[in-house]
PDB file of C-alpha atoms in Angstrom:
ATOM      1  CA  ALA A   1    -152.862 117.491 142.707  1.00 67.00           C
ATOM      2  CA  THR A   2    -155.375 116.468 145.170  1.00 75.00           C
ATOM      3  CA  SER A   3    -157.802 115.147 142.682  1.00 77.00           C
ATOM      4  CA  PHE A   4    -155.254 113.059 141.163  1.00 76.00           C
ATOM      5  CA  HIS A   5    -154.026 111.777 144.378  1.00 76.00           C
ATOM      6  CA  TRP A   6    -157.526 111.134 144.996  1.00 75.00           C
ATOM      7  CA  SER A   7    -157.673 108.979 141.787  1.00 75.00           C
ATOM      8  CA  ILE A   8    -154.589 107.082 142.556  1.00 75.00           C
ATOM      9  CA  THR A   9    -155.792 106.225 145.936  1.00 76.00           C
ATOM     10  CA  GLN A  10    -159.041 104.550 144.362  1.00 70.00           C
ATOM     11  CA  PHE A  11    -156.755 101.943 142.073  1.00 68.00           C
ATOM     12  CA  THR A  12    -154.371 101.102 145.154  1.00 69.00           C
ATOM     13  CA  PRO A  13    -154.820 100.175 148.965  1.00 67.00           C
ATOM     14  CA  ALA A  14    -153.487 103.760 149.909  1.00 66.00           C
ATOM     15  CA  SER A  15    -155.728 105.805 151.796  1.00 71.00           C
ATOM     16  CA  MET A  16    -156.793 109.804 151.681  1.00 72.00           C
ATOM     17  CA  GLU A  17    -158.586 112.172 153.945  1.00 74.00           C
ATOM     18  CA  ILE A  18    -161.135 113.086 151.332  1.00 75.00           C
ATOM     19  CA  THR A  19    -164.224 110.750 151.663  1.00 77.00           C
ATOM     20  CA  PRO A  20    -167.642 110.590 150.267  1.00 77.00           C
ATOM     21  CA  THR A  21    -169.973 113.013 152.066  1.00 80.00           C
ATOM     22  CA  ASN A  22    -173.220 111.989 150.123  1.00 86.00           C
ATOM     23  CA  ALA A  23    -174.810 108.959 148.303  1.00 87.00           C
ATOM     24  CA  PHE A  24    -173.859 110.341 144.925  1.00 88.00           C
ATOM     25  CA  GLU A  25    -170.310 110.735 145.611  1.00 82.00           C
ATOM     26  CA  ARG A  26    -170.259 107.316 147.477  1.00 83.00           C
ATOM     27  CA  ALA A  27    -171.749 105.710 144.491  1.00 88.00           C
ATOM     28  CA  TYR A  28    -169.243 107.149 142.209  1.00 82.00           C
ATOM     29  CA  THR A  29    -166.212 106.122 144.451  1.00 80.00           C
ATOM     30  CA  ILE A  30    -167.565 102.527 144.636  1.00 82.00           C
ATOM     31  CA  SER A  31    -167.740 102.635 140.635  1.00 85.00           C
ATOM     32  CA  LEU A  32    -164.124 103.867 140.526  1.00 80.00           C
ATOM     33  CA  ILE A  33    -162.970 101.134 142.778  1.00 80.00           C
ATOM     34  CA  PHE A  34    -164.846  98.694 140.740  1.00 83.00           C
ATOM     35  CA  CYS A  35    -162.967  99.718 137.621  1.00 83.00           C
ATOM     36  CA  GLY A  36    -159.765 100.084 139.413  1.00 79.00           C
ATOM     37  CA  LEU A  37    -160.090  96.363 140.553  1.00 81.00           C
ATOM     38  CA  LEU A  38    -161.155  95.285 136.919  1.00 86.00           C
ATOM     39  CA  VAL A  39    -158.022  96.844 135.491  1.00 82.00           C
ATOM     40  CA  PHE A  40    -155.749  95.629 138.070  1.00 81.00           C
ATOM     41  CA  SER A  41    -156.983  92.393 137.581  1.00 86.00           C
ATOM     42  CA  THR A  42    -156.744  92.427 133.616  1.00 89.00           C
ATOM     43  CA  LEU A  43    -153.075  93.746 134.142  1.00 87.00           C
ATOM     44  CA  LEU A  44    -152.216  91.149 136.838  1.00 88.00           C
ATOM     45  CA  GLY A  45    -153.648  88.411 134.621  1.00 91.00           C
ATOM     46  CA  SER A  46    -151.678  89.600 131.550  1.00 91.00           C
ATOM     47  CA  ILE A  47    -148.558  89.491 133.519  1.00 92.00           C
ATOM     48  CA  THR A  48    -149.416  86.074 134.811  1.00 92.00           C
ATOM     49  CA  ASN A  49    -149.932  84.542 131.535  1.00 92.00           C
ATOM     50  CA  THR A  50    -146.834  86.241 129.920  1.00 91.00           C
ATOM     51  CA  MET A  51    -144.674  84.765 132.795  1.00 93.00           C
ATOM     52  CA  ASN A  52    -146.251  81.371 132.517  1.00 92.00           C
ATOM     53  CA  PHE A  53    -145.587  81.443 128.497  1.00 89.00           C
ATOM     54  CA  LEU A  54    -141.771  82.478 129.131  1.00 88.00           C
ATOM     55  CA  ARG A  55    -141.611  79.362 132.067  1.00 91.00           C
ATOM     56  CA  LEU A  56    -143.239  77.263 129.614  1.00 90.00           C
ATOM     57  CA  LYS A  57    -140.853  78.120 126.517  1.00 83.00           C
ATOM     58  CA  ASN A  58    -137.735  77.932 128.972  1.00 85.00           C
ATOM     59  CA  MET A  59    -138.876  74.574 130.330  1.00 89.00           C
ATOM     60  CA  GLN A  60    -139.171  73.343 126.452  1.00 83.00           C
ATOM     61  CA  ARG A  61    -135.491  74.417 125.750  1.00 81.00           C
ATOM     62  CA  LYS A  62    -134.174  72.978 129.031  1.00 86.00           C
ATOM     63  CA  SER A  63    -135.888  69.742 128.031  1.00 89.00           C
ATOM     64  CA  VAL A  64    -134.569  69.594 124.403  1.00 84.00           C
ATOM     65  CA  GLU A  65    -130.876  70.279 125.860  1.00 86.00           C
ATOM     66  CA  ASN A  66    -131.381  67.562 128.623  1.00 90.00           C
ATOM     67  CA  LEU A  67    -132.233  65.378 126.177  1.00 90.00           C
ATOM     68  CA  VAL A  68    -129.288  65.785 123.960  1.00 90.00           C
ATOM     69  CA  LYS A  69    -127.201  65.712 126.953  1.00 90.00           C
ATOM     70  CA  ARG A  70    -128.398  62.418 127.753  1.00 91.00           C
ATOM     71  CA  TYR A  71    -128.011  61.131 124.380  1.00 90.00           C
ATOM     72  CA  ILE A  72    -124.259  62.043 124.436  1.00 90.00           C
ATOM     73  CA  SER A  73    -123.881  60.527 128.036  1.00 90.00           C
ATOM     74  CA  ASP A  74    -125.518  57.109 126.941  1.00 89.00           C
ATOM     75  CA  GLN A  75    -123.535  56.944 123.760  1.00 89.00           C
ATOM     76  CA  GLN A  76    -120.348  57.931 125.830  1.00 88.00           C
ATOM     77  CA  LEU A  77    -119.258  60.455 123.183  1.00 88.00           C
ATOM     78  CA  SER A  78    -115.941  62.296 123.747  1.00 89.00           C
ATOM     79  CA  LEU A  79    -116.072  65.562 125.570  1.00 88.00           C
ATOM     80  CA  GLN A  80    -114.948  67.725 122.611  1.00 89.00           C
ATOM     81  CA  LEU A  81    -117.787  66.131 120.510  1.00 90.00           C
ATOM     82  CA  GLY A  82    -120.324  66.617 122.948  1.00 88.00           C
ATOM     83  CA  THR A  83    -119.320  69.917 123.352  1.00 88.00           C
ATOM     84  CA  LYS A  84    -119.752  70.837 119.702  1.00 85.00           C
ATOM     85  CA  ILE A  85    -123.180  69.042 119.422  1.00 88.00           C
ATOM     86  CA  MET A  86    -124.557  71.400 122.247  1.00 86.00           C
ATOM     87  CA  THR A  87    -123.027  74.524 121.103  1.00 83.00           C
ATOM     88  CA  SER A  88    -124.690  73.754 117.446  1.00 80.00           C
ATOM     89  CA  VAL A  89    -128.071  72.815 119.103  1.00 81.00           C
ATOM     90  CA  ARG A  90    -128.144  76.195 121.251  1.00 79.00           C
ATOM     91  CA  ARG A  91    -126.986  78.064 118.029  1.00 75.00           C
ATOM     92  CA  VAL A  92    -130.051  76.494 115.926  1.00 72.00           C
ATOM     93  CA  ARG A  93    -132.325  77.360 118.377  1.00 70.00           C
ATOM     94  CA  LYS A  94    -131.339  80.924 118.323  1.00 68.00           C
ATOM     95  CA  VAL A  95    -131.594  81.177 114.733  1.00 63.00           C
ATOM     96  CA  GLN A  96    -135.188  79.663 114.705  1.00 59.00           C
ATOM     97  CA  ARG A  97    -136.117  82.277 117.195  1.00 59.00           C
ATOM     98  CA  GLN A  98    -135.060  85.221 114.586  1.00 62.00           C
ATOM     99  CA  ARG A  99    -136.661  83.804 111.490  1.00 68.00           C
ATOM    100  CA  LEU A 100    -139.943  82.323 111.195  1.00 74.00           C
ATOM    101  CA  HIS A 101    -140.703  79.804 108.317  1.00 77.00           C
ATOM    102  CA  SER A 102    -143.710  78.807 106.817  1.00 79.00           C
ATOM    103  CA  SER A 103    -143.443  75.173 108.044  1.00 77.00           C
ATOM    104  CA  GLU A 104    -143.237  76.187 111.628  1.00 75.00           C
ATOM    105  CA  VAL A 105    -146.836  78.024 110.943  1.00 82.00           C
ATOM    106  CA  VAL A 106    -149.184  74.973 111.642  1.00 82.00           C
ATOM    107  CA  PRO A 107    -152.392  76.580 110.408  1.00 87.00           C
ATOM    108  CA  LEU A 108    -150.704  76.984 106.863  1.00 87.00           C
ATOM    109  CA  LYS A 109    -150.580  73.239 106.434  1.00 84.00           C
ATOM    110  CA  SER A 110    -154.248  72.815 106.356  1.00 87.00           C
ATOM    111  CA  LEU A 111    -154.660  75.432 103.601  1.00 88.00           C
ATOM    112  CA  PRO A 112    -156.078  74.302 100.251  1.00 91.00           C
ATOM    113  CA  ILE A 113    -153.254  73.199  97.911  1.00 90.00           C
ATOM    114  CA  GLU A 114    -153.677  75.959  95.178  1.00 91.00           C
ATOM    115  CA  ILE A 115    -153.714  78.476  98.045  1.00 92.00           C
ATOM    116  CA  ARG A 116    -150.430  77.124  99.289  1.00 90.00           C
ATOM    117  CA  LYS A 117    -148.906  77.328  96.016  1.00 91.00           C
ATOM    118  CA  GLN A 118    -149.752  80.803  95.593  1.00 92.00           C
ATOM    119  CA  LEU A 119    -148.306  81.408  99.037  1.00 92.00           C
ATOM    120  CA  HIS A 120    -145.143  79.688  98.002  1.00 92.00           C
ATOM    121  CA  GLU A 121    -144.907  81.548  94.639  1.00 92.00           C
ATOM    122  CA  GLU A 122    -145.177  84.891  96.200  1.00 93.00           C
ATOM    123  CA  VAL A 123    -142.487  83.826  98.855  1.00 91.00           C
ATOM    124  CA  PHE A 124    -140.086  82.175  96.685  1.00 92.00           C
ATOM    125  CA  SER A 125    -140.324  83.713  93.374  1.00 93.00           C
ATOM    126  CA  PRO A 126    -138.637  87.078  94.053  1.00 92.00           C
ATOM    127  CA  ILE A 127    -135.695  84.767  95.480  1.00 91.00           C
ATOM    128  CA  ILE A 128    -135.044  82.584  92.377  1.00 91.00           C
ATOM    129  CA  GLU A 129    -136.064  85.072  89.774  1.00 89.00           C
ATOM    130  CA  GLY A 130    -132.388  86.491  89.376  1.00 87.00           C
ATOM    131  CA  HIS A 131    -131.254  82.901  88.190  1.00 89.00           C
ATOM    132  CA  PRO A 132    -131.378  82.977  84.255  1.00 89.00           C
ATOM    133  CA  LEU A 133    -132.880  79.244  84.237  1.00 89.00           C
ATOM    134  CA  PHE A 134    -135.693  80.231  86.337  1.00 90.00           C
ATOM    135  CA  SER A 135    -136.326  83.711  85.099  1.00 89.00           C
ATOM    136  CA  HIS A 136    -136.886  81.970  81.748  1.00 91.00           C
ATOM    137  CA  VAL A 137    -139.267  79.412  82.989  1.00 91.00           C
ATOM    138  CA  ARG A 138    -141.298  82.114  84.739  1.00 89.00           C
ATOM    139  CA  THR A 139    -141.641  83.607  81.191  1.00 89.00           C
ATOM    140  CA  GLY A 140    -142.510  80.557  79.364  1.00 89.00           C
ATOM    141  CA  ASP A 141    -144.304  78.429  81.740  1.00 91.00           C
ATOM    142  CA  MET A 142    -146.013  79.862  84.906  1.00 91.00           C
ATOM    143  CA  ASN A 143    -147.580  76.552  85.848  1.00 91.00           C
ATOM    144  CA  LEU A 144    -144.193  75.237  85.889  1.00 93.00           C
ATOM    145  CA  HIS A 145    -142.623  78.124  87.830  1.00 92.00           C
ATOM    146  CA  ARG A 146    -145.255  77.846  90.562  1.00 92.00           C
ATOM    147  CA  THR A 147    -144.631  74.016  90.818  1.00 93.00           C
ATOM    148  CA  ILE A 148    -140.827  74.585  91.397  1.00 93.00           C
ATOM    149  CA  CYS A 149    -141.738  77.280  94.028  1.00 93.00           C
ATOM    150  CA  HIS A 150    -144.155  75.020  95.665  1.00 92.00           C
ATOM    151  CA  ALA A 151    -141.536  72.195  95.959  1.00 92.00           C
ATOM    152  CA  MET A 152    -138.880  74.874  97.559  1.00 92.00           C
ATOM    153  CA  THR A 153    -138.306  74.954 101.483  1.00 89.00           C
ATOM    154  CA  GLU A 154    -136.812  77.442 103.782  1.00 87.00           C
ATOM    155  CA  ASP A 155    -133.678  76.684 106.246  1.00 83.00           C
ATOM    156  CA  SER A 156    -131.724  78.895 108.370  1.00 80.00           C
ATOM    157  CA  SER A 157    -128.250  77.996 109.633  1.00 78.00           C
ATOM    158  CA  ALA A 158    -126.072  79.697 112.453  1.00 73.00           C
ATOM    159  CA  SER A 159    -122.690  80.881 112.057  1.00 75.00           C
ATOM    160  CA  GLY A 160    -120.121  78.138 111.646  1.00 74.00           C
ATOM    161  CA  ASP A 161    -122.668  75.288 110.689  1.00 77.00           C
ATOM    162  CA  GLU A 162    -121.639  73.115 107.755  1.00 80.00           C
ATOM    163  CA  ILE A 163    -124.463  72.874 105.004  1.00 81.00           C
ATOM    164  CA  PHE A 164    -122.685  70.352 102.897  1.00 80.00           C
ATOM    165  CA  SER A 165    -119.366  68.579 102.738  1.00 79.00           C
ATOM    166  CA  ARG A 166    -116.816  68.337  99.754  1.00 76.00           C
ATOM    167  CA  GLY A 167    -117.804  65.027  97.697  1.00 77.00           C
ATOM    168  CA  SER A 168    -121.330  64.926  98.613  1.00 78.00           C
ATOM    169  CA  PRO A 169    -123.740  64.312  95.871  1.00 80.00           C
ATOM    170  CA  ALA A 170    -125.563  67.706  94.861  1.00 79.00           C
ATOM    171  CA  THR A 171    -129.200  67.000  95.345  1.00 82.00           C
ATOM    172  CA  GLU A 172    -130.412  70.272  96.598  1.00 85.00           C
ATOM    173  CA  MET A 173    -129.722  74.086  95.236  1.00 88.00           C
ATOM    174  CA  TYR A 174    -129.364  77.016  97.712  1.00 89.00           C
ATOM    175  CA  PHE A 175    -130.411  80.522  97.602  1.00 91.00           C
ATOM    176  CA  ILE A 176    -128.989  82.871 100.079  1.00 89.00           C
ATOM    177  CA  THR A 177    -131.570  85.227 101.535  1.00 88.00           C
ATOM    178  CA  GLY A 178    -129.166  86.743 104.139  1.00 84.00           C
ATOM    179  CA  GLY A 179    -125.920  86.448 105.566  1.00 84.00           C
ATOM    180  CA  THR A 180    -122.652  84.899 103.901  1.00 87.00           C
ATOM    181  CA  VAL A 181    -121.774  81.213 102.739  1.00 86.00           C
ATOM    182  CA  THR A 182    -118.097  80.636 102.929  1.00 85.00           C
ATOM    183  CA  TYR A 183    -116.689  77.682 100.670  1.00 79.00           C
ATOM    184  CA  GLU A 184    -113.506  76.240 102.673  1.00 77.00           C
ATOM    185  CA  ARG A 185    -111.372  73.254 101.994  1.00 73.00           C
ATOM    186  CA  PRO A 186    -109.669  72.099 105.160  1.00 69.00           C
ATOM    187  CA  LYS A 187    -105.755  71.866 104.905  1.00 68.00           C
ATOM    188  CA  SER A 188    -105.774  73.490 101.455  1.00 65.00           C
ATOM    189  CA  GLN A 189    -103.785  76.571 100.356  1.00 61.00           C
ATOM    190  CA  GLU A 190    -106.545  77.917  98.439  1.00 64.00           C
ATOM    191  CA  LEU A 191    -108.293  81.109  99.479  1.00 65.00           C
ATOM    192  CA  ALA A 192    -112.076  80.621 101.052  1.00 71.00           C
ATOM    193  CA  THR A 193    -114.846  81.485  98.413  1.00 80.00           C
ATOM    194  CA  GLN A 194    -117.635  83.449  99.677  1.00 84.00           C
ATOM    195  CA  ARG A 195    -121.255  83.909  98.662  1.00 86.00           C
ATOM    196  CA  HIS A 196    -123.726  86.471  99.581  1.00 87.00           C
ATOM    197  CA  GLU A 197    -127.122  87.422  99.763  1.00 88.00           C
ATOM    198  CA  GLY A 198    -128.717  87.068  96.222  1.00 87.00           C
ATOM    199  CA  ASP A 199    -126.394  84.223  95.117  1.00 88.00           C
ATOM    200  CA  TRP A 200    -127.150  80.731  94.516  1.00 87.00           C
ATOM    201  CA  LEU A 201    -124.866  77.579  94.865  1.00 83.00           C
ATOM    202  CA  CYS A 202    -124.836  73.766  94.695  1.00 69.00           C
ATOM    203  CA  GLU A 203    -125.950  73.559  91.212  1.00 55.00           C
ATOM    204  CA  ALA A 204    -125.587  70.171  89.495  1.00 46.00           C
TER     205      ALA A 204
END
């Protein structure tokens, strides 16, 4: 217990009645003090960097929200629409924090085109291989299959977001990799249709 107490005092400003009695003990104590100073400085620097990072992220979030609020104010939008916009912005930022997309990883954009094609093939091939058409393409033409995977993109939507509306042209196809998508027809008596992970939708 005494030795542990003495060791702790070397890393803190605390004092103890045990002191060095010769040159060897004094040199040992000085070396421990320097080690303690180094460890404490490293720990303090790490905490400071983490706090600065969190502060920067918070400032960026507030800056985006203030910009949206300013636009809403400048355009004199209604309170109801402005609230919907702010709620949607916050939901989207929350979803983006939960899942990282390849488009958000800047170094990946500088990779050679063939490596990016291989990357997209490994990422998207397991997603689309359940579709009969793309499964047939993969079996018959690997180059075409890789080109299709390379053309695909990722997107995340928060709960309540509208992916597309009724009557809009079907220019994209969606593969659900998580969560549930619900088809709803406003003011209709028909029951809502749901699609789950592994399903696809919006085919031409």
